[in-house]
Short mmCIF file of N, CA and C in Angstrom, two decimals:
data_model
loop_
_atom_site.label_atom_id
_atom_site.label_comp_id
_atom_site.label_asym_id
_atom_site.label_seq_id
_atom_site.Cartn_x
_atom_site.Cartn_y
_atom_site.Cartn_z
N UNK A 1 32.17 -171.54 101.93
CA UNK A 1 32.74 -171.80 100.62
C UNK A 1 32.55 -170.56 99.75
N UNK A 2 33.81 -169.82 99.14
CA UNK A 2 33.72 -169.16 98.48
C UNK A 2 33.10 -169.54 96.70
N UNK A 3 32.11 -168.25 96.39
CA UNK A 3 31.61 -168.48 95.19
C UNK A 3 32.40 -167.69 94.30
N UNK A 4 32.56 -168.35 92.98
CA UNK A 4 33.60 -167.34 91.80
C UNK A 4 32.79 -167.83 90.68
N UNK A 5 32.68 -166.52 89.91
CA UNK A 5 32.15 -166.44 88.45
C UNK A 5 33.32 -166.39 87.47
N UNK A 6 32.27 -167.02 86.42
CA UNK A 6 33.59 -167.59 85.59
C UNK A 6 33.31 -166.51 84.60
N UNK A 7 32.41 -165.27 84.84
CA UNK A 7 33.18 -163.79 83.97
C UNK A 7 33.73 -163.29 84.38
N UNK A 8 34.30 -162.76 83.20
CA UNK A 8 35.88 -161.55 83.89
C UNK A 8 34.79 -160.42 83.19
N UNK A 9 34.39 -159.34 84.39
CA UNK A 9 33.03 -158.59 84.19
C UNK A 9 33.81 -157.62 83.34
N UNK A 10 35.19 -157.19 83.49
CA UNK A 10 35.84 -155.91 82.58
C UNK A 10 36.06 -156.33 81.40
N UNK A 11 35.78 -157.43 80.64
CA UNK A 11 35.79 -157.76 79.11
C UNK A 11 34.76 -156.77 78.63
N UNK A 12 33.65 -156.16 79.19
CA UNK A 12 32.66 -155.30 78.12
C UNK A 12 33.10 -154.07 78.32
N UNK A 13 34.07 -153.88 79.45
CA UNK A 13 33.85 -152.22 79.75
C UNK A 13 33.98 -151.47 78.49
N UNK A 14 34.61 -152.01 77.56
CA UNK A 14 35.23 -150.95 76.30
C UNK A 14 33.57 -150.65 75.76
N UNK A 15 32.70 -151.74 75.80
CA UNK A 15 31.47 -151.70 74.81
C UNK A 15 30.47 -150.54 75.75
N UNK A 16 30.29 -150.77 77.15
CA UNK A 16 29.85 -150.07 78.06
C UNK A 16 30.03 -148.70 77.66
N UNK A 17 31.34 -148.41 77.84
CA UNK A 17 32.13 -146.69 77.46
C UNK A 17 31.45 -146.44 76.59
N UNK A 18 31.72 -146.88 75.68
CA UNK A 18 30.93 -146.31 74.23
C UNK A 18 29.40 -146.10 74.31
N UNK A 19 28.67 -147.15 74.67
CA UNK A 19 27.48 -147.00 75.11
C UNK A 19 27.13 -145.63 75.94
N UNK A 20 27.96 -145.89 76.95
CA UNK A 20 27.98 -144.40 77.92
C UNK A 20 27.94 -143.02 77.01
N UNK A 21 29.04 -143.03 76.04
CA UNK A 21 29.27 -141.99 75.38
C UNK A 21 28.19 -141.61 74.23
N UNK A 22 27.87 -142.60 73.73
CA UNK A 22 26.89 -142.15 72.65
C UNK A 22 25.25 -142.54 72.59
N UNK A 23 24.87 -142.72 73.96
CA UNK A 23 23.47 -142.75 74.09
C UNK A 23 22.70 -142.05 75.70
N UNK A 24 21.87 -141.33 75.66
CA UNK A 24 21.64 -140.94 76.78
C UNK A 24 21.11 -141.90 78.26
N UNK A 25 20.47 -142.97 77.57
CA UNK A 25 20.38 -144.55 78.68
C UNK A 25 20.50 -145.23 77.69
N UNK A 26 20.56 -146.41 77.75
CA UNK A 26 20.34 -147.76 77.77
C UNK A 26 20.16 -149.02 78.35
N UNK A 27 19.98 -149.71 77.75
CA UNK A 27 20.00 -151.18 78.82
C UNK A 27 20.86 -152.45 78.28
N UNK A 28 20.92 -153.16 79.08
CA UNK A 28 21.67 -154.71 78.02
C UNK A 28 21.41 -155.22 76.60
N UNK A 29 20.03 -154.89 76.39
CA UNK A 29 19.59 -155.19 75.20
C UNK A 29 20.59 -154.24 74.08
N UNK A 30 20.90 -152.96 74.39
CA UNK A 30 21.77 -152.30 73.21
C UNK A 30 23.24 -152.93 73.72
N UNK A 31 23.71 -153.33 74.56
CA UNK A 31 24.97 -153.93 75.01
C UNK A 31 24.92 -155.92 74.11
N UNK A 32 24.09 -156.40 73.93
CA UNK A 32 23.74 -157.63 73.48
C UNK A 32 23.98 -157.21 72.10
N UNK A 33 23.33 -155.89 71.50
CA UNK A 33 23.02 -155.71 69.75
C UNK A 33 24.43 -155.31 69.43
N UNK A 34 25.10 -154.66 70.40
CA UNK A 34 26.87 -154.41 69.81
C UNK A 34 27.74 -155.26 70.14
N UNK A 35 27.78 -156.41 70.78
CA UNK A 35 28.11 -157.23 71.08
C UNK A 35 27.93 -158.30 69.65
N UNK A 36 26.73 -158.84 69.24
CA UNK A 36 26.42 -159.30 68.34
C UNK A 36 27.16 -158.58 67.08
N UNK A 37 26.74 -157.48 66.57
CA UNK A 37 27.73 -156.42 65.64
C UNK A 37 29.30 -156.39 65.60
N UNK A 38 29.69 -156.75 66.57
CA UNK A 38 31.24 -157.20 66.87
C UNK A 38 31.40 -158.34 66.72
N UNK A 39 30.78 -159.64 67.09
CA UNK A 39 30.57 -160.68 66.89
C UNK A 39 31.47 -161.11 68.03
N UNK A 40 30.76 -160.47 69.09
CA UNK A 40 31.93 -161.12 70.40
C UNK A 40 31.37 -161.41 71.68
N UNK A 41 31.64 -162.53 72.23
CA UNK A 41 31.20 -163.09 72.71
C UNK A 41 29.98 -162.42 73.85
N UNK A 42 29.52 -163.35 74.52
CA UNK A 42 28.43 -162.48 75.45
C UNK A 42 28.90 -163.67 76.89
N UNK A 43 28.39 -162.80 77.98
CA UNK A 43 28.54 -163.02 79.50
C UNK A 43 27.73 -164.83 79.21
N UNK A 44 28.63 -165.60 80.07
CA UNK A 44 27.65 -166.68 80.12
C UNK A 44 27.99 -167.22 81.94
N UNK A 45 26.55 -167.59 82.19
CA UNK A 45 25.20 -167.35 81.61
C UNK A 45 24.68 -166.02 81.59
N UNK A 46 23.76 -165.94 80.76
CA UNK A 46 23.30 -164.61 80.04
C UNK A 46 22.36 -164.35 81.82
N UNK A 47 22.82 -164.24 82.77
CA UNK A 47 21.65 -163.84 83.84
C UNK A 47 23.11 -162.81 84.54
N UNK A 48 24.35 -163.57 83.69
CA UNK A 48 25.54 -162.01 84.20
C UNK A 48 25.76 -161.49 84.10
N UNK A 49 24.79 -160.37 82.41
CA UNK A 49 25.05 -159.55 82.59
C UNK A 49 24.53 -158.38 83.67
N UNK A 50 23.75 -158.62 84.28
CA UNK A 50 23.33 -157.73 85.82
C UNK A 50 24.80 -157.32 85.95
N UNK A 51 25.92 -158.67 86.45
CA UNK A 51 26.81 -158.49 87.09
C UNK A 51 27.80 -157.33 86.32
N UNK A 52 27.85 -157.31 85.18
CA UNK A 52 28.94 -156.56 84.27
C UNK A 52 28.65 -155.33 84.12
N UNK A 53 27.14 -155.22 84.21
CA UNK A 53 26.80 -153.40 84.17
C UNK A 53 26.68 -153.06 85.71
N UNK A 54 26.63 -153.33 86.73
CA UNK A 54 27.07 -153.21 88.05
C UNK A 54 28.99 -153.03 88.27
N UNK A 55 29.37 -153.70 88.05
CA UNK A 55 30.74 -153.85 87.49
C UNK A 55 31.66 -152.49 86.97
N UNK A 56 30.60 -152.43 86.20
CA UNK A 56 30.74 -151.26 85.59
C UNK A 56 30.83 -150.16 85.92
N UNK A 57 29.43 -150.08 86.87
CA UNK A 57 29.18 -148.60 87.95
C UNK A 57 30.12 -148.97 88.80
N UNK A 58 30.62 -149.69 89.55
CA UNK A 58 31.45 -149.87 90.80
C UNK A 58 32.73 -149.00 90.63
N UNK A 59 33.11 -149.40 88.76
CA UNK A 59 34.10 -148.61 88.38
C UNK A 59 34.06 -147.15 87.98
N UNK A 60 33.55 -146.53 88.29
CA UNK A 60 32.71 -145.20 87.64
C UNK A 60 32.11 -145.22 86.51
N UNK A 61 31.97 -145.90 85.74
CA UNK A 61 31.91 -145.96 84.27
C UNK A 61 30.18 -145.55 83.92
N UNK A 62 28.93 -145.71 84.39
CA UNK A 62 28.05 -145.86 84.14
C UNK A 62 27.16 -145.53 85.76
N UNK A 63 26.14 -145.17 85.60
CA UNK A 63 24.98 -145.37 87.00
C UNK A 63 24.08 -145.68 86.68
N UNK A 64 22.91 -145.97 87.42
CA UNK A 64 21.42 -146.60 87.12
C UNK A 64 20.95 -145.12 87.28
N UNK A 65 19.70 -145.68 86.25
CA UNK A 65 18.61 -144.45 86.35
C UNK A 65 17.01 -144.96 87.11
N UNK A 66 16.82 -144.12 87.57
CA UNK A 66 16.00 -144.51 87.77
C UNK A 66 14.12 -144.75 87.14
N UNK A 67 14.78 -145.68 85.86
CA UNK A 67 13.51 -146.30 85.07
C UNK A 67 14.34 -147.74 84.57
N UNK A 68 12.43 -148.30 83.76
CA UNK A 68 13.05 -149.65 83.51
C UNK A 68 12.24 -150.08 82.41
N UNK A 69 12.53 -150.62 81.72
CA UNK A 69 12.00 -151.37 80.03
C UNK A 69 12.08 -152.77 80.28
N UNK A 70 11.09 -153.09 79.43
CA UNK A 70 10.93 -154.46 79.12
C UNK A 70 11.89 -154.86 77.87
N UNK A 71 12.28 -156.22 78.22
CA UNK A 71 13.55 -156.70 77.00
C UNK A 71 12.86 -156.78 75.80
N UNK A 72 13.34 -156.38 74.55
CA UNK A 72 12.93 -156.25 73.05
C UNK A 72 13.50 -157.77 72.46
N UNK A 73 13.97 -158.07 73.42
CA UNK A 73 15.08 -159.27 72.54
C UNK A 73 13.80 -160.69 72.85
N UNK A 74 14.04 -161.06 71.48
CA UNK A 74 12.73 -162.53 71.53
C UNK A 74 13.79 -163.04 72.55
N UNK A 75 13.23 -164.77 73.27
CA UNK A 75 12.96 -165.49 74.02
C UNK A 75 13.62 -164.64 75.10
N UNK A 76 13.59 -163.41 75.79
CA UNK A 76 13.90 -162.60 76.87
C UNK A 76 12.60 -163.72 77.67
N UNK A 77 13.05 -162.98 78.93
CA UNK A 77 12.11 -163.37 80.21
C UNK A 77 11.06 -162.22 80.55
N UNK A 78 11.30 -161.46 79.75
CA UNK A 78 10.00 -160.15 79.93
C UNK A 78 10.54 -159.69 81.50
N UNK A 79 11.36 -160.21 82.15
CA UNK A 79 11.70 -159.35 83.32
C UNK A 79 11.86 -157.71 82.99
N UNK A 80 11.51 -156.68 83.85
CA UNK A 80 11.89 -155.49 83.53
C UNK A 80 13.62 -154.85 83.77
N UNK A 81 14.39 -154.24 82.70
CA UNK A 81 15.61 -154.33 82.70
C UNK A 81 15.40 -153.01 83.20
N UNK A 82 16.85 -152.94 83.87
CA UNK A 82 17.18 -151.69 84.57
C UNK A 82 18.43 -150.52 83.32
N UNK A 83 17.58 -149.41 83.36
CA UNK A 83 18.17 -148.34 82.29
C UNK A 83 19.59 -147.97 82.76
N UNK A 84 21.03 -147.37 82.28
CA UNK A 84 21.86 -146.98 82.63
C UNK A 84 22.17 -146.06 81.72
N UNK A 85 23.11 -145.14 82.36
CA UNK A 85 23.73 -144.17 81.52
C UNK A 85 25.24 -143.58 81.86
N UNK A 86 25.62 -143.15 81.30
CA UNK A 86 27.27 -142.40 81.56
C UNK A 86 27.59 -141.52 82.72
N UNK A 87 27.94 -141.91 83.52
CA UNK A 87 28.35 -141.22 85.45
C UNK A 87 28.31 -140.10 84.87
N UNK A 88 27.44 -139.11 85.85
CA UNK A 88 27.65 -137.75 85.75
C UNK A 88 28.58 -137.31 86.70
#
């Protein structure tokens, strides 16, 4: 049985780009704070955005770095988030 997510992962790319362009890493947490600032919607469930910044790299748009932060955002899971930045 095939599995399908009910995000369409290229709804953030525009927010991603920008991200890419005007910060040297980041993580979801600055993708969540411009998201909020736009007042537009967010990945549900919130465990997809993994999938959308992967998504992302698949498309060239972004790569992982290799470091990782803890989420700033209250009721986070304290999981450690993975940093990204703009494809070199």
């Amino acid at each position: 049985q095939k599995i399908t997510m009910k995000t369409n992962t290229n709804k953030w790319f525009k927010e991603i780009t920008w991200l890419g362009d005007n910060f040297e890493k980041f993580s979801v947490d600055e993708l969540r704070i411009l998201c909020h600032a736009k007042e537009k919607e967010m990945p549900t469930p919130a465990a997809n955005l993994g999938n959308v910044f992967r998504s992302a790299a698949k498309e060239g748009l972004i790569e992982p770095v290799e470091e990782f932060t803890k989420s700033k955002w209250r009721k986070s899971s304290r999981v450690p988030r993975q940093y990204w930045r703009k494809k070199r």
